[in-house]
Amino acid sequence: MNIILLGSPGSGKGTQAEALTKRLGVPCVSTGNMLREAIRRGAPLGASAKGYIDAGQLVPDSLIVDLIRERLKEPDCAEGFILDGFPRTLAQAEALDAIGVAIDAALSLEVPDEDIENRMAGRRSCKTCGNAYHVESKPPKTEGVCDACGGALFRREDDNPETVRARLTVYHENTEPLKGYYEGRDKLIAVPARDDIAKITARCLEALGIEA
Ligand code: AMP
């Protein structure tokens, strides 16, 4: 299954991608995690992307499309994938079509803007694998330590309130129109995403016609 997760920053795309990955056995492809990894490694892509990320703006389409094109060619994507954070613009959605991958569903996690700032304030991310936690709704088993890989948890620089507001504006202007794009292709499924994590995962699976 080739699935896209749409939704504002902090709507839970990463968390649901992690749950769906476990259930479906296909990889999660997160452009945000790939960019942060490139920054950590000191790769040229990271140097080009860092200023945009820190400002809450989108990295240019050309850089992102090349990154995704190469990633989707890897063998682990042969049976399907879950895209978390891509596409984020109409041009990216069109480029994905041009790559020739058929999308089965675009799940849009619906969370009102007024919930987002609070969610972001409590979010902690793993420095090593990118998994996300929340101090209240999804705490790690050991404080400050990633359950999945043992990496150190930190607060992302772009999760500060000012940058979150910029990211929400970018979302509404550039990414939200993708709902219409996938609706027109009969692929859009809106998923109310204010409840607890397990309930939202169950809704996603039901929407995909998969048993929980
Ligand atoms: P995320 O981890 O998905 O919230 O992404 C963090 C930041 O990485 C975004 O605010 C953008 O600056 C950048 N980014 C991630 N994915 C994309 C994308 N598909 N297109 C452009 N920029 C992206």
PDB file of N, CA and C in Angstrom, residues 132-170:
ATOM      1  N   ALA A 132       8.894  10.604  17.520  1.00  0.00           N
ATOM      2  CA  ALA A 132       8.389  11.725  18.313  1.00  0.00           C
ATOM      3  C   ALA A 132       7.622  11.225  19.533  1.00  0.00           C
ATOM      4  N   TYR A 133       7.723  11.980  20.617  1.00  0.00           N
ATOM      5  CA  TYR A 133       7.028  11.682  21.875  1.00  0.00           C
ATOM      6  C   TYR A 133       6.317  12.950  22.325  1.00  0.00           C
ATOM      7  N   HIS A 134       5.464  12.805  23.347  1.00  0.00           N
ATOM      8  CA  HIS A 134       4.852  13.990  23.962  1.00  0.00           C
ATOM      9  C   HIS A 134       4.884  13.773  25.462  1.00  0.00           C
ATOM     10  N   VAL A 135       5.262  14.830  26.179  1.00  0.00           N
ATOM     11  CA  VAL A 135       5.464  14.658  27.623  1.00  0.00           C
ATOM     12  C   VAL A 135       4.204  14.144  28.327  1.00  0.00           C
ATOM     13  N   GLU A 136       3.011  14.466  27.800  1.00  0.00           N
ATOM     14  CA  GLU A 136       1.773  13.983  28.441  1.00  0.00           C
ATOM     15  C   GLU A 136       1.117  12.840  27.673  1.00  0.00           C
ATOM     16  N   SER A 137       0.906  13.032  26.368  1.00  0.00           N
ATOM     17  CA  SER A 137       0.086  12.048  25.654  1.00  0.00           C
ATOM     18  C   SER A 137       0.878  10.854  25.140  1.00  0.00           C
ATOM     19  N   LYS A 138       2.214  10.984  25.039  1.00  0.00           N
ATOM     20  CA  LYS A 138       3.013   9.849  24.563  1.00  0.00           C
ATOM     21  C   LYS A 138       4.408   9.909  25.190  1.00  0.00           C
ATOM     22  N   PRO A 139       4.469   9.748  26.527  1.00  0.00           N
ATOM     23  CA  PRO A 139       5.790   9.844  27.165  1.00  0.00           C
ATOM     24  C   PRO A 139       6.634   8.607  26.858  1.00  0.00           C
ATOM     25  N   PRO A 140       7.956   8.769  26.783  1.00  0.00           N
ATOM     26  CA  PRO A 140       8.822   7.594  26.612  1.00  0.00           C
ATOM     27  C   PRO A 140       8.837   6.790  27.917  1.00  0.00           C
ATOM     28  N   LYS A 141       9.254   5.522  27.841  1.00  0.00           N
ATOM     29  CA  LYS A 141       9.286   4.688  29.056  1.00  0.00           C
ATOM     30  C   LYS A 141      10.271   5.272  30.065  1.00  0.00           C
ATOM     31  N   THR A 142      11.434   5.723  29.561  1.00  0.00           N
ATOM     32  CA  THR A 142      12.431   6.386  30.421  1.00  0.00           C
ATOM     33  C   THR A 142      12.559   7.830  29.956  1.00  0.00           C
ATOM     34  N   GLU A 143      12.435   8.762  30.911  1.00  0.00           N
ATOM     35  CA  GLU A 143      12.455  10.169  30.539  1.00  0.00           C
ATOM     36  C   GLU A 143      13.715  10.533  29.744  1.00  0.00           C
ATOM     37  N   GLY A 144      13.508  11.209  28.630  1.00  0.00           N
ATOM     38  CA  GLY A 144      14.643  11.708  27.850  1.00  0.00           C
ATOM     39  C   GLY A 144      15.297  10.676  26.947  1.00  0.00           C
ATOM     40  N   VAL A 145      14.734   9.446  26.921  1.00  0.00           N
ATOM     41  CA  VAL A 145      15.359   8.372  26.139  1.00  0.00           C
ATOM     42  C   VAL A 145      14.342   7.757  25.170  1.00  0.00           C
ATOM     43  N   CYS A 146      14.745   7.584  23.922  1.00  0.00           N
ATOM     44  CA  CYS A 146      13.849   7.017  22.902  1.00  0.00           C
ATOM     45  C   CYS A 146      13.601   5.535  23.161  1.00  0.00           C
ATOM     46  N   ASP A 147      12.308   5.132  23.197  1.00  0.00           N
ATOM     47  CA  ASP A 147      11.956   3.715  23.395  1.00  0.00           C
ATOM     48  C   ASP A 147      12.514   2.854  22.271  1.00  0.00           C
ATOM     49  N   ALA A 148      12.498   3.402  21.047  1.00  0.00           N
ATOM     50  CA  ALA A 148      12.828   2.583  19.881  1.00  0.00           C
ATOM     51  C   ALA A 148      14.323   2.324  19.762  1.00  0.00           C
ATOM     52  N   CYS A 149      15.164   3.359  19.984  1.00  0.00           N
ATOM     53  CA  CYS A 149      16.589   3.168  19.676  1.00  0.00           C
ATOM     54  C   CYS A 149      17.515   3.591  20.816  1.00  0.00           C
ATOM     55  N   GLY A 150      16.950   4.121  21.906  1.00  0.00           N
ATOM     56  CA  GLY A 150      17.803   4.524  23.032  1.00  0.00           C
ATOM     57  C   GLY A 150      18.459   5.889  22.836  1.00  0.00           C
ATOM     58  N   GLY A 151      18.124   6.576  21.723  1.00  0.00           N
ATOM     59  CA  GLY A 151      18.711   7.895  21.454  1.00  0.00           C
ATOM     60  C   GLY A 151      18.202   8.952  22.435  1.00  0.00           C
ATOM     61  N   ALA A 152      18.895  10.078  22.472  1.00  0.00           N
ATOM     62  CA  ALA A 152      18.496  11.169  23.384  1.00  0.00           C
ATOM     63  C   ALA A 152      17.335  11.958  22.785  1.00  0.00           C
ATOM     64  N   LEU A 153      16.383  12.327  23.651  1.00  0.00           N
ATOM     65  CA  LEU A 153      15.244  13.127  23.189  1.00  0.00           C
ATOM     66  C   LEU A 153      15.552  14.610  23.378  1.00  0.00           C
ATOM     67  N   PHE A 154      15.077  15.418  22.443  1.00  0.00           N
ATOM     68  CA  PHE A 154      15.294  16.865  22.534  1.00  0.00           C
ATOM     69  C   PHE A 154      14.088  17.602  21.982  1.00  0.00           C
ATOM     70  N   ARG A 155      14.042  18.891  22.239  1.00  0.00           N
ATOM     71  CA  ARG A 155      12.960  19.699  21.693  1.00  0.00           C
ATOM     72  C   ARG A 155      13.446  20.322  20.391  1.00  0.00           C
ATOM     73  N   ARG A 156      12.750  20.045  19.306  1.00  0.00           N
ATOM     74  CA  ARG A 156      13.174  20.584  18.014  1.00  0.00           C
ATOM     75  C   ARG A 156      13.142  22.108  18.032  1.00  0.00           C
ATOM     76  N   GLU A 157      14.191  22.709  17.469  1.00  0.00           N
ATOM     77  CA  GLU A 157      14.296  24.173  17.405  1.00  0.00           C
ATOM     78  C   GLU A 157      13.061  24.779  16.714  1.00  0.00           C
ATOM     79  N   ASP A 158      12.572  24.109  15.660  1.00  0.00           N
ATOM     80  CA  ASP A 158      11.436  24.676  14.915  1.00  0.00           C
ATOM     81  C   ASP A 158      10.091  24.383  15.582  1.00  0.00           C
ATOM     82  N   ASP A 159      10.098  23.791  16.790  1.00  0.00           N
ATOM     83  CA  ASP A 159       8.854  23.606  17.553  1.00  0.00           C
ATOM     84  C   ASP A 159       8.588  24.776  18.500  1.00  0.00           C
ATOM     85  N   ASN A 160       9.413  25.844  18.426  1.00  0.00           N
ATOM     86  CA  ASN A 160       9.120  26.997  19.295  1.00  0.00           C
ATOM     87  C   ASN A 160       7.879  27.727  18.759  1.00  0.00           C
ATOM     88  N   PRO A 161       7.111  28.405  19.641  1.00  0.00           N
ATOM     89  CA  PRO A 161       5.803  28.938  19.242  1.00  0.00           C
ATOM     90  C   PRO A 161       5.830  29.828  18.001  1.00  0.00           C
ATOM     91  N   GLU A 162       6.851  30.658  17.879  1.00  0.00           N
ATOM     92  CA  GLU A 162       6.888  31.588  16.735  1.00  0.00           C
ATOM     93  C   GLU A 162       7.050  30.815  15.412  1.00  0.00           C
ATOM     94  N   THR A 163       7.955  29.846  15.420  1.00  0.00           N
ATOM     95  CA  THR A 163       8.186  29.070  14.195  1.00  0.00           C
ATOM     96  C   THR A 163       6.983  28.169  13.900  1.00  0.00           C
ATOM     97  N   VAL A 164       6.336  27.676  14.949  1.00  0.00           N
ATOM     98  CA  VAL A 164       5.140  26.850  14.741  1.00  0.00           C
ATOM     99  C   VAL A 164       4.060  27.674  14.029  1.00  0.00           C
ATOM    100  N   ARG A 165       3.916  28.942  14.427  1.00  0.00           N
ATOM    101  CA  ARG A 165       2.909  29.800  13.758  1.00  0.00           C
ATOM    102  C   ARG A 165       3.264  29.968  12.281  1.00  0.00           C
ATOM    103  N   ALA A 166       4.553  30.165  11.989  1.00  0.00           N
ATOM    104  CA  ALA A 166       4.980  30.295  10.581  1.00  0.00           C
ATOM    105  C   ALA A 166       4.676  28.998   9.826  1.00  0.00           C
ATOM    106  N   ARG A 167       4.925  27.862  10.480  1.00  0.00           N
ATOM    107  CA  ARG A 167       4.697  26.569   9.816  1.00  0.00           C
ATOM    108  C   ARG A 167       3.211  26.337   9.550  1.00  0.00           C
ATOM    109  N   LEU A 168       2.360  26.823  10.477  1.00  0.00           N
ATOM    110  CA  LEU A 168       0.912  26.669  10.264  1.00  0.00           C
ATOM    111  C   LEU A 168       0.461  27.509   9.063  1.00  0.00           C
ATOM    112  N   THR A 169       1.012  28.720   8.953  1.00  0.00           N
ATOM    113  CA  THR A 169       0.661  29.570   7.811  1.00  0.00           C
ATOM    114  C   THR A 169       1.084  28.892   6.507  1.00  0.00           C
ATOM    115  N   VAL A 170       2.314  28.362   6.498  1.00  0.00           N
ATOM    116  CA  VAL A 170       2.812  27.655   5.312  1.00  0.00           C
ATOM    117  C   VAL A 170       1.899  26.462   4.999  1.00  0.00           C
TER     118      VAL A 170
END
